[in-house]
PDB file of C-alpha atoms in Angstrom:
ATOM      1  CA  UNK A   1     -79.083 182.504 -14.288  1.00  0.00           C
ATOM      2  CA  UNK A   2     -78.112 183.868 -17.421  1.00  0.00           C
ATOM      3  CA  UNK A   3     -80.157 183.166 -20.820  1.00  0.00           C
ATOM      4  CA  UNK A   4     -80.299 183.833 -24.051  1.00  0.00           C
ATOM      5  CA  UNK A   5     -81.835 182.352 -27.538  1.00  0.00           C
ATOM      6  CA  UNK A   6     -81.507 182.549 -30.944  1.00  0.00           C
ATOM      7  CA  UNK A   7     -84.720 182.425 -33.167  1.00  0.00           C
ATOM      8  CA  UNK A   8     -84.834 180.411 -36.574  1.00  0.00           C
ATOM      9  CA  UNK A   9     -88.530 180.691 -38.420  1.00  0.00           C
ATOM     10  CA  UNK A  10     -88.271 178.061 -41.292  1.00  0.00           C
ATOM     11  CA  UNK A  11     -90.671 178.203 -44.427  1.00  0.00           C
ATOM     12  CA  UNK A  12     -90.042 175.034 -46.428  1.00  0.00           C
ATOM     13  CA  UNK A  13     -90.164 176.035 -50.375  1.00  0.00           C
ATOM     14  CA  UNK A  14     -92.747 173.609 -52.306  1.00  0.00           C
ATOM     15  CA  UNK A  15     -89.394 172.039 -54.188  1.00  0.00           C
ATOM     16  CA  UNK A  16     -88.459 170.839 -51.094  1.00  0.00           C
ATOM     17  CA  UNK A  17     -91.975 169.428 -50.487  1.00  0.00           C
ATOM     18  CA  UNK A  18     -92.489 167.942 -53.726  1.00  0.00           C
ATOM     19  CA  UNK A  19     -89.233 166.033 -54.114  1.00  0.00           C
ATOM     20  CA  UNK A  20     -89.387 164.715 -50.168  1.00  0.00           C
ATOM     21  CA  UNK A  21     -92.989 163.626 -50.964  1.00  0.00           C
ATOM     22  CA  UNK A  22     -94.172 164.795 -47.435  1.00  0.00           C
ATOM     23  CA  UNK A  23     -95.928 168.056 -46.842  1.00  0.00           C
ATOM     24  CA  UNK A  24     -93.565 170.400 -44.484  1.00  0.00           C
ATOM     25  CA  UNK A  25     -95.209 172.971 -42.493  1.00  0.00           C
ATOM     26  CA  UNK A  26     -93.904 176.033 -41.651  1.00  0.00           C
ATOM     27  CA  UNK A  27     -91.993 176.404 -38.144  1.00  0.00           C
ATOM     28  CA  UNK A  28     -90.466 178.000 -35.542  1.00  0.00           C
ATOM     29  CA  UNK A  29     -86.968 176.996 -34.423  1.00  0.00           C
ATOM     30  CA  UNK A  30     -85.149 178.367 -31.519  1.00  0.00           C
ATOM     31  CA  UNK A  31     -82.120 178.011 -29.784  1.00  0.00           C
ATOM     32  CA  UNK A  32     -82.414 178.604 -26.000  1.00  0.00           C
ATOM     33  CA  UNK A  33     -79.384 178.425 -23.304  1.00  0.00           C
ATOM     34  CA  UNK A  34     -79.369 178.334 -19.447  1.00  0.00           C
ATOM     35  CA  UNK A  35     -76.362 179.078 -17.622  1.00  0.00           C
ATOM     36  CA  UNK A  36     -76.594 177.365 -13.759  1.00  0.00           C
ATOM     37  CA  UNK A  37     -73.722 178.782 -11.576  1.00  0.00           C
ATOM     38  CA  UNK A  38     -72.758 176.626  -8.545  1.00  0.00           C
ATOM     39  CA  UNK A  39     -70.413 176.675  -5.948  1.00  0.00           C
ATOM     40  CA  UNK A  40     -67.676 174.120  -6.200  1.00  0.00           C
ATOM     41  CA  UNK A  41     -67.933 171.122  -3.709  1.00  0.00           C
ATOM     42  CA  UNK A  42     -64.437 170.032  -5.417  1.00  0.00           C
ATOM     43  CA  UNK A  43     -61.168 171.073  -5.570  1.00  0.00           C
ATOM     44  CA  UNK A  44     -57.933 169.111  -6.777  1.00  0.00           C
ATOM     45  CA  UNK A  45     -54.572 169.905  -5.439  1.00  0.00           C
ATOM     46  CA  UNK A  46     -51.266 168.578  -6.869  1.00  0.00           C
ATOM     47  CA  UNK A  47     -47.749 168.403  -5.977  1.00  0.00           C
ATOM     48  CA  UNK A  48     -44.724 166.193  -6.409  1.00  0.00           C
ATOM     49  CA  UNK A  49     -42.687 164.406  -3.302  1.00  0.00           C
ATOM     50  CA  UNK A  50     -38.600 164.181  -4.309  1.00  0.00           C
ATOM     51  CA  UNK A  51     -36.207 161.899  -2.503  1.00  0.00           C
ATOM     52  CA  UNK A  52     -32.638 161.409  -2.191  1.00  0.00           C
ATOM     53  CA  UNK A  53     -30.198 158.663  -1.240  1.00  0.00           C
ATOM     54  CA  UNK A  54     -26.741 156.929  -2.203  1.00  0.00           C
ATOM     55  CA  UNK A  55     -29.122 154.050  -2.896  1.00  0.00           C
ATOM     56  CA  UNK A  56     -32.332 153.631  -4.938  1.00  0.00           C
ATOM     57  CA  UNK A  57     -33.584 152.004  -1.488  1.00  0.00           C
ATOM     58  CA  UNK A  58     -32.410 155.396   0.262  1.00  0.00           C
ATOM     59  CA  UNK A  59     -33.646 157.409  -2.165  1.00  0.00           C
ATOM     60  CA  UNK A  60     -37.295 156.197  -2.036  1.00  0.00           C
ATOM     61  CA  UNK A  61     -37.565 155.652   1.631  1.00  0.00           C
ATOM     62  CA  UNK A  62     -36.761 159.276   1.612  1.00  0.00           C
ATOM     63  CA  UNK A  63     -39.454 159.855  -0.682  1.00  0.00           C
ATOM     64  CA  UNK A  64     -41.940 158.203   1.316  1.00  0.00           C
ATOM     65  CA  UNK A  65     -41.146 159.278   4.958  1.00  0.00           C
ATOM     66  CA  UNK A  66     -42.098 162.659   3.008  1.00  0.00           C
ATOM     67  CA  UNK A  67     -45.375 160.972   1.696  1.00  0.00           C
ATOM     68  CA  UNK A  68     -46.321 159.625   4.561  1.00  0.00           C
ATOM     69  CA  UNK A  69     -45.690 163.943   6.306  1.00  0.00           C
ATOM     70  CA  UNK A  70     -47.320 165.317   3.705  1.00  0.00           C
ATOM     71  CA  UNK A  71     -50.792 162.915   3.415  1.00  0.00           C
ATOM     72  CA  UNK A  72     -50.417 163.081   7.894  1.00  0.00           C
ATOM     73  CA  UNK A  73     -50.319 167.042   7.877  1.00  0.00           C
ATOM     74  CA  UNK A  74     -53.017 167.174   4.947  1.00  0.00           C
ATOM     75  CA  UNK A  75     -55.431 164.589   6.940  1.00  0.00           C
ATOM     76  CA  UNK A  76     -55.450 167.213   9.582  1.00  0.00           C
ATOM     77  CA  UNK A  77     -57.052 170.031   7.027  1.00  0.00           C
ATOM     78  CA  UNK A  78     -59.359 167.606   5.306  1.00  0.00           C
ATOM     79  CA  UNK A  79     -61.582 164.952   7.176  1.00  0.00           C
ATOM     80  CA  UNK A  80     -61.990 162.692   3.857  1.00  0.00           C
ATOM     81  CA  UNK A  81     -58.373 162.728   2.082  1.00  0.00           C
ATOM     82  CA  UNK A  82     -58.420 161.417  -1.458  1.00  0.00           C
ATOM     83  CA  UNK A  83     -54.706 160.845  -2.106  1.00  0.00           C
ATOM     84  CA  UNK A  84     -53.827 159.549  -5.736  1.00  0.00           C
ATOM     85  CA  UNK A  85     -50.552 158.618  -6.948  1.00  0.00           C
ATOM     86  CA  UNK A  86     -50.171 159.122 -10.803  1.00  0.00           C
ATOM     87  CA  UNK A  87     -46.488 158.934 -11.421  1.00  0.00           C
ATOM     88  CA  UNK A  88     -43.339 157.367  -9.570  1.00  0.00           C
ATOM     89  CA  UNK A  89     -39.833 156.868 -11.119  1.00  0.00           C
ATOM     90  CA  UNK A  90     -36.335 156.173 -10.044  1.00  0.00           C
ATOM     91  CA  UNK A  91     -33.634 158.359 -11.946  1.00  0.00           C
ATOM     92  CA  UNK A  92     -29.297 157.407 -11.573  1.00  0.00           C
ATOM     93  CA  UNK A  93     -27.581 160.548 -10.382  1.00  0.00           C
ATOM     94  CA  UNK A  94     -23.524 160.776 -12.359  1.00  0.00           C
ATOM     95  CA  UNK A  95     -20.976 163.397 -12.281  1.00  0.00           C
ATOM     96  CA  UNK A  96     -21.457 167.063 -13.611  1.00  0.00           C
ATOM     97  CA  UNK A  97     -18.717 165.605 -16.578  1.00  0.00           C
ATOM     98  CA  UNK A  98     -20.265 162.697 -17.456  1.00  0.00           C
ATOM     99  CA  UNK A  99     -21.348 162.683 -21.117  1.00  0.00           C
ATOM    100  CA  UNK A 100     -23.947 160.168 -21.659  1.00  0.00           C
ATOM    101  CA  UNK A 101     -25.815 160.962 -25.482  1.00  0.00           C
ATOM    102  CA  UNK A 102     -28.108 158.677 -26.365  1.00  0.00           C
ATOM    103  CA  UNK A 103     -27.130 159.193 -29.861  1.00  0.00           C
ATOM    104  CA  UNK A 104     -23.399 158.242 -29.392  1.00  0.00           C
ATOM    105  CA  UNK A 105     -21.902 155.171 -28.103  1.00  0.00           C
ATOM    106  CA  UNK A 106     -22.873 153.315 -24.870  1.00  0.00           C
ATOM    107  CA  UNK A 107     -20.543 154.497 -21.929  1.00  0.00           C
ATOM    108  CA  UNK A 108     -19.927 152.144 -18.925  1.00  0.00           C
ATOM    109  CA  UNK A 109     -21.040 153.594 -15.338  1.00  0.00           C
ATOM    110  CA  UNK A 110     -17.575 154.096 -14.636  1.00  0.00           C
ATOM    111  CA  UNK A 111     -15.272 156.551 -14.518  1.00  0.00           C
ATOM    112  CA  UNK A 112     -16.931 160.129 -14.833  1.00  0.00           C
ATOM    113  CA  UNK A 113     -19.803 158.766 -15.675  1.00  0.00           C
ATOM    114  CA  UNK A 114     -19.692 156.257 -12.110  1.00  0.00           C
ATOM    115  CA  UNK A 115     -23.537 156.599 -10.294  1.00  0.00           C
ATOM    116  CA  UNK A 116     -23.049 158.984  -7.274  1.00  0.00           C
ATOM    117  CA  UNK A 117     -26.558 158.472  -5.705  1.00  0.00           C
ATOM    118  CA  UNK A 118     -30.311 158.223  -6.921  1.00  0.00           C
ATOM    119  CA  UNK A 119     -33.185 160.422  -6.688  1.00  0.00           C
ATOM    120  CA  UNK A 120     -37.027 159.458  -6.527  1.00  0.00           C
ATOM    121  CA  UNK A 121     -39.713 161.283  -7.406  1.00  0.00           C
ATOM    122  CA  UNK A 122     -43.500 160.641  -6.747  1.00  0.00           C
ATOM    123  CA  UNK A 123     -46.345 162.845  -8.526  1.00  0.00           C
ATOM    124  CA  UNK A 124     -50.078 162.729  -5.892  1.00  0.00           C
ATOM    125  CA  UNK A 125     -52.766 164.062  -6.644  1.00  0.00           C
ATOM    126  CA  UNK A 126     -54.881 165.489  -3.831  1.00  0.00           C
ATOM    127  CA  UNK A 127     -59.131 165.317  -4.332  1.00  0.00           C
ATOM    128  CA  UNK A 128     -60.990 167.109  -1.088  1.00  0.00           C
ATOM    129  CA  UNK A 129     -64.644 168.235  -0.179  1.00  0.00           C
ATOM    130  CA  UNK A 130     -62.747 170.846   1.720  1.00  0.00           C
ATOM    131  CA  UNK A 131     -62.861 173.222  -0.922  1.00  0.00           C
ATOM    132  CA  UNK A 132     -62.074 176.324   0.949  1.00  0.00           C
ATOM    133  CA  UNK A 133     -59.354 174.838   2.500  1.00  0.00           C
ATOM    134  CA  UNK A 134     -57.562 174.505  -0.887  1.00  0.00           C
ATOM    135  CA  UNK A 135     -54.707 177.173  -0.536  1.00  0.00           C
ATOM    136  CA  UNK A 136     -53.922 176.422   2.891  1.00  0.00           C
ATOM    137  CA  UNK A 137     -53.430 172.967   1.643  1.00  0.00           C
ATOM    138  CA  UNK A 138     -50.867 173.889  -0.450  1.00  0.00           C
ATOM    139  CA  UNK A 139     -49.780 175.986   1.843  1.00  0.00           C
ATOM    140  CA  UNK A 140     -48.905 172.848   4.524  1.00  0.00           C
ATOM    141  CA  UNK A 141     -47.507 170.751   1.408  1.00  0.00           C
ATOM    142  CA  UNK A 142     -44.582 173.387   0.557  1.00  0.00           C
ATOM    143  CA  UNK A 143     -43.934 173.402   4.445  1.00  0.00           C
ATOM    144  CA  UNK A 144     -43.512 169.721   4.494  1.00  0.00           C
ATOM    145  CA  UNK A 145     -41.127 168.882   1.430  1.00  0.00           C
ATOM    146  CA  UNK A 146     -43.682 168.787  -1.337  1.00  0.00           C
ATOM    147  CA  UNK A 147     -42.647 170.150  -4.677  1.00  0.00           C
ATOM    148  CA  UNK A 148     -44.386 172.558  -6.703  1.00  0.00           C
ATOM    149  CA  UNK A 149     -47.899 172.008  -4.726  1.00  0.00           C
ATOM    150  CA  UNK A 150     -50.501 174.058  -6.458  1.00  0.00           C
ATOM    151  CA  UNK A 151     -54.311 173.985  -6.992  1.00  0.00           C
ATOM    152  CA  UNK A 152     -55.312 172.650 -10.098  1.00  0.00           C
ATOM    153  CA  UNK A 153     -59.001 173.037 -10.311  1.00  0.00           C
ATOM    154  CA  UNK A 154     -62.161 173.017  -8.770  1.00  0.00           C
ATOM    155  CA  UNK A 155     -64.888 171.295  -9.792  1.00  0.00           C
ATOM    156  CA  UNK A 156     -68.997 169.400  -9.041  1.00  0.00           C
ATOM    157  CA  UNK A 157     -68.755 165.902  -7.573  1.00  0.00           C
ATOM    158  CA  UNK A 158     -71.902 165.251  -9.077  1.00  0.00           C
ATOM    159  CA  UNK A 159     -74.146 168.140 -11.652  1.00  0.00           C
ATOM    160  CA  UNK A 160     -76.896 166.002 -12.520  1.00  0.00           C
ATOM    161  CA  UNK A 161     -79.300 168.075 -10.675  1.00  0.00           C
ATOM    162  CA  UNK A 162     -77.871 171.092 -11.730  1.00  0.00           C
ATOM    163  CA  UNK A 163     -78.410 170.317 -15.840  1.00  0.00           C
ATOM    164  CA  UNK A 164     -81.820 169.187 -15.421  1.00  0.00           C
ATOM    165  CA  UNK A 165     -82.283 172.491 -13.348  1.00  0.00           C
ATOM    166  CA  UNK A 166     -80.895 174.271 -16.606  1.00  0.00           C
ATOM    167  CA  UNK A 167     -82.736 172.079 -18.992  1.00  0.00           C
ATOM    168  CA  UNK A 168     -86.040 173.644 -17.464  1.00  0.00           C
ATOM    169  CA  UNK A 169     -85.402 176.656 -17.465  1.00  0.00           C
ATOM    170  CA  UNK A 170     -84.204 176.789 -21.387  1.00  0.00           C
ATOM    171  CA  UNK A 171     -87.038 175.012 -22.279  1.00  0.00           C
ATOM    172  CA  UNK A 172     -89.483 177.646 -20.524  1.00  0.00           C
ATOM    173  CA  UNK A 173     -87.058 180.649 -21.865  1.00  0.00           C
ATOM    174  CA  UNK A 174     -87.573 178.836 -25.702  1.00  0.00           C
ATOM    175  CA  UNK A 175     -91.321 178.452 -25.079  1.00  0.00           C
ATOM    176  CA  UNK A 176     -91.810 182.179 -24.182  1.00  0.00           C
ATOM    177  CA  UNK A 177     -89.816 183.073 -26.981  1.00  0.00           C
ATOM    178  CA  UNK A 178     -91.013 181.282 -29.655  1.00  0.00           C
ATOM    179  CA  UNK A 179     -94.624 183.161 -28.017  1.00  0.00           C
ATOM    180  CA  UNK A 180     -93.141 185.992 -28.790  1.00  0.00           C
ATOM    181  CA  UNK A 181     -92.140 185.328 -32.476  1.00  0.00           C
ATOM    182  CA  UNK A 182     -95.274 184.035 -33.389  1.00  0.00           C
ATOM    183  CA  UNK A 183     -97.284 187.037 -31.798  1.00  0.00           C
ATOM    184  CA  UNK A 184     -94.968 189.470 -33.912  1.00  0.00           C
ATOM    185  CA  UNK A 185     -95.032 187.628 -36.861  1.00  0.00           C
ATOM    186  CA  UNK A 186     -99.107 187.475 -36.396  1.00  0.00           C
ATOM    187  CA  UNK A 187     -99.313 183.369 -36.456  1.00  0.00           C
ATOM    188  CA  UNK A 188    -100.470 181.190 -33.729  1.00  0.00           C
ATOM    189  CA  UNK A 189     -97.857 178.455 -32.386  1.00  0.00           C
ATOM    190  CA  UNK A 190     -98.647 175.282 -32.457  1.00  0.00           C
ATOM    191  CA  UNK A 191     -97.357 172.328 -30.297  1.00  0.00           C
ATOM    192  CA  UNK A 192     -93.659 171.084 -29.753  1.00  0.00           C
ATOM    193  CA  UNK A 193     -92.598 168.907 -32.863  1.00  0.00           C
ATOM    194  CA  UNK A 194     -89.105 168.252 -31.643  1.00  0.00           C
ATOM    195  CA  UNK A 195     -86.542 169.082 -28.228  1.00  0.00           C
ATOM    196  CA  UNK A 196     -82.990 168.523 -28.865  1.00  0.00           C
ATOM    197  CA  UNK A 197     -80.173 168.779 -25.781  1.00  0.00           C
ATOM    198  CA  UNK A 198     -77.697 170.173 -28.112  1.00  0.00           C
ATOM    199  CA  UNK A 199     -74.906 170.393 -24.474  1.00  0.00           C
ATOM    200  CA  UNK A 200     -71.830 168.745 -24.109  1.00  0.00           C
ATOM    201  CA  UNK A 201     -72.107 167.484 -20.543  1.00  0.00           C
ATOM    202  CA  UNK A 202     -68.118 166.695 -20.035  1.00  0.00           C
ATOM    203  CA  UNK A 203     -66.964 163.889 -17.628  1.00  0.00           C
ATOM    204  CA  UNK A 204     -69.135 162.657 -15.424  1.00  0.00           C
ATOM    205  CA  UNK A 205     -67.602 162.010 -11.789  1.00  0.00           C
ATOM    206  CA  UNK A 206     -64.397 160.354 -11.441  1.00  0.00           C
ATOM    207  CA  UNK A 207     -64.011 157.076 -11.388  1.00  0.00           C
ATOM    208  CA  UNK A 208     -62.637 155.254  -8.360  1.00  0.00           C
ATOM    209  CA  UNK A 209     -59.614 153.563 -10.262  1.00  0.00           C
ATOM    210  CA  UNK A 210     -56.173 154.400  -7.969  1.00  0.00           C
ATOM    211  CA  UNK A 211     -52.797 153.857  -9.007  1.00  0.00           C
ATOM    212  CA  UNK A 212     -50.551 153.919  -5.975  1.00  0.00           C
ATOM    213  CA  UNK A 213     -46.898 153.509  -5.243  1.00  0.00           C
ATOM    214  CA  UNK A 214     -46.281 150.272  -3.062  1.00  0.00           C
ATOM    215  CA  UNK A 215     -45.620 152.000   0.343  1.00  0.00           C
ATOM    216  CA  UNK A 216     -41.985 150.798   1.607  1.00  0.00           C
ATOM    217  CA  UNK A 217     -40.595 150.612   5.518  1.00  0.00           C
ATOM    218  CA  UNK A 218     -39.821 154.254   6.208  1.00  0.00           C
ATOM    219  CA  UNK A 219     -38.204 155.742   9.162  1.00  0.00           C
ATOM    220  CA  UNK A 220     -41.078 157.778  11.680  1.00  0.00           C
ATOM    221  CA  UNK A 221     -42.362 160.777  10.655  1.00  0.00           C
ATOM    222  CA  UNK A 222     -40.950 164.038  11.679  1.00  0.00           C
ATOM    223  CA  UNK A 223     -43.305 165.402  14.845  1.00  0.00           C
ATOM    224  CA  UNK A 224     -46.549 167.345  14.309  1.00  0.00           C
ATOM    225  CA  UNK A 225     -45.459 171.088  12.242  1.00  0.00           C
ATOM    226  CA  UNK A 226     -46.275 173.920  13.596  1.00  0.00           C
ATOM    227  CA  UNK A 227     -50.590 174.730  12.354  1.00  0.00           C
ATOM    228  CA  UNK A 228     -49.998 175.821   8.559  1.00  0.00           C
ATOM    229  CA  UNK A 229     -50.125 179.421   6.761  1.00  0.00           C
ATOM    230  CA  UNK A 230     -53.882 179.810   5.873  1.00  0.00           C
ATOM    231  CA  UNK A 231     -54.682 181.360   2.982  1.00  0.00           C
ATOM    232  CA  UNK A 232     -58.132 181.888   2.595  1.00  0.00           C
ATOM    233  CA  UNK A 233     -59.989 181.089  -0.468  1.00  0.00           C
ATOM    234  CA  UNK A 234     -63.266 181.626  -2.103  1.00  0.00           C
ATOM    235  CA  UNK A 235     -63.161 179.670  -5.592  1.00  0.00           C
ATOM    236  CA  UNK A 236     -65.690 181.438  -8.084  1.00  0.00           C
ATOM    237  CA  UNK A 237     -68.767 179.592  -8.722  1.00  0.00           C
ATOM    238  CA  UNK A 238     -68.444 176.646 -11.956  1.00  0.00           C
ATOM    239  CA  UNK A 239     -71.071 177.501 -14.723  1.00  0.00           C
ATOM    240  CA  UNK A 240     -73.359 175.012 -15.863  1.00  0.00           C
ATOM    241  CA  UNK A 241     -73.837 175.774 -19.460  1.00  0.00           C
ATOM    242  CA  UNK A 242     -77.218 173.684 -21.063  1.00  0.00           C
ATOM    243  CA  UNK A 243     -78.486 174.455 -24.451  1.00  0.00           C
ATOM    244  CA  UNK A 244     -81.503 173.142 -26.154  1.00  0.00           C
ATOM    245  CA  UNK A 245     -83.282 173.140 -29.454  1.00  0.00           C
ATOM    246  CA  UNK A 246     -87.005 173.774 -29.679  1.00  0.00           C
ATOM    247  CA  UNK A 247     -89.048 173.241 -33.013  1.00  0.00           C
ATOM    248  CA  UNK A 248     -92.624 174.105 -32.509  1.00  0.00           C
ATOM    249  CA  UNK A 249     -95.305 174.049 -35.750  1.00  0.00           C
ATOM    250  CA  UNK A 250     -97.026 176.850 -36.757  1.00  0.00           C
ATOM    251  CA  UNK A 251    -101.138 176.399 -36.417  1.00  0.00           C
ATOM    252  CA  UNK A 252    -102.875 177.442 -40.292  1.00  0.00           C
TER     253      UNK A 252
END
């Protein structure tokens, strides 16, 4: 836990008073922050699936009979798979000569510019609890036709616990330092006027909205690989950050 705070001592000037019509007592202000590392229970791993074919239909069955390898062989790591599809498009594959500018005029698919094939391409995103099983994961993906698999990020299901964890312990580091303030500055503190959380507490968990490709009639999957390259993993802890804003009075 790391903390730190920054100390404000405010003495309203009697212009101030008179022209707000309310008497302002002096004050103490501080700025306290908490810092909660945690393990990750999270991690994200992405990677894109590329097909081939003469035909858009043989270009995205070849697409998915890679899917379907990649989401089997990644079941076996993690328990739990949370497979996401974000992106899927179907691309016309023409000649090395063909010259199609979208800025010039419209050229027929004929010719050198005649459709050879099609190619299909499917971005996933991969969400486990298996978090220490991230690189093989990626590992096992490259293996079975994924392209550029990576880890993305790791991150807290759920920090809830964690903030209000922080939020105490700011709040006891701004109390014992607004003690010491006052004893230096040879005033007594008085109660808490005011407790601001000035943190940003970022996205909350994810939501469960999924945007999958329709799955279409695919050959069988290629037999059970070979058990993957491990790579072994420890992903640094995610710091909580919390900050708060104590005012307390000062007693006469």
């Amino acid at each position: 836990m790391r903390r730190f705070a920054i100390f404000l001592p405010i003495f309203w000037p009697c212009a101030a008073i008179a022209q707000s019509g309310e008497e302002q007592r002096p004050r103490i202000v501080v700025n306290s922050a908490a810092t909660v590392p945690s393990p990750p229970d999270r991690a994200v791993v992405s990677f894109s699936v590329h097909g081939e074919g003469a035909t858009s239909d043989e270009a995205v069955r070849d697409m998915v009979a890679k899917r379907d390898a990649i989401e089997k062989g990644l079941a076996g790591v993690s328990a739990r798979p949370d497979i996401r599809a974000a992106q899927v498009g179907i691309a016309e594959v023409r000649g090395r000569d063909c010259n199609r500018n979208t800025y010039g005029n419209p050229r027929l698919s004929t010719g050198e510019c005649a459709i050879i094939g099609y190619t299909a391409d499917l971005q996933v995103e991969f969400r486990t609890a298996a978090v220490n099983e991230a690189g093989t994961m990626v590992s096992l993906a490259g293996r079975l036709g994924a392209t550029n698999p990576r880890i993305d990020r790791y991150f807290l299901a759920e920090d809830k616990e964690i903030r209000r964890r922080g939020i105490a312990e700011a709040v006891a580091e701004a109390r014992l330092q607004a003690e010491a303030i006052a004893r230096a500055s040879g005033v007594r503190l008085g109660g808490v006027l005011n407790v601001s959380n000035l943190s940003f507490n970022g996205p909350g968990p994810y939501d469960e909205i999924v945007v999958a490709a329709a799955r279409v009639n695919s050959p069988p999957p290629p037999p059970p690989p070979p058990p993957p390259v491990a790579i072994g993993l420890k992903p640094r802890a995610i710091e909580t950050q919390v900050r708060v804003q104590v005012i307390y009075a000062i007693q006469p």
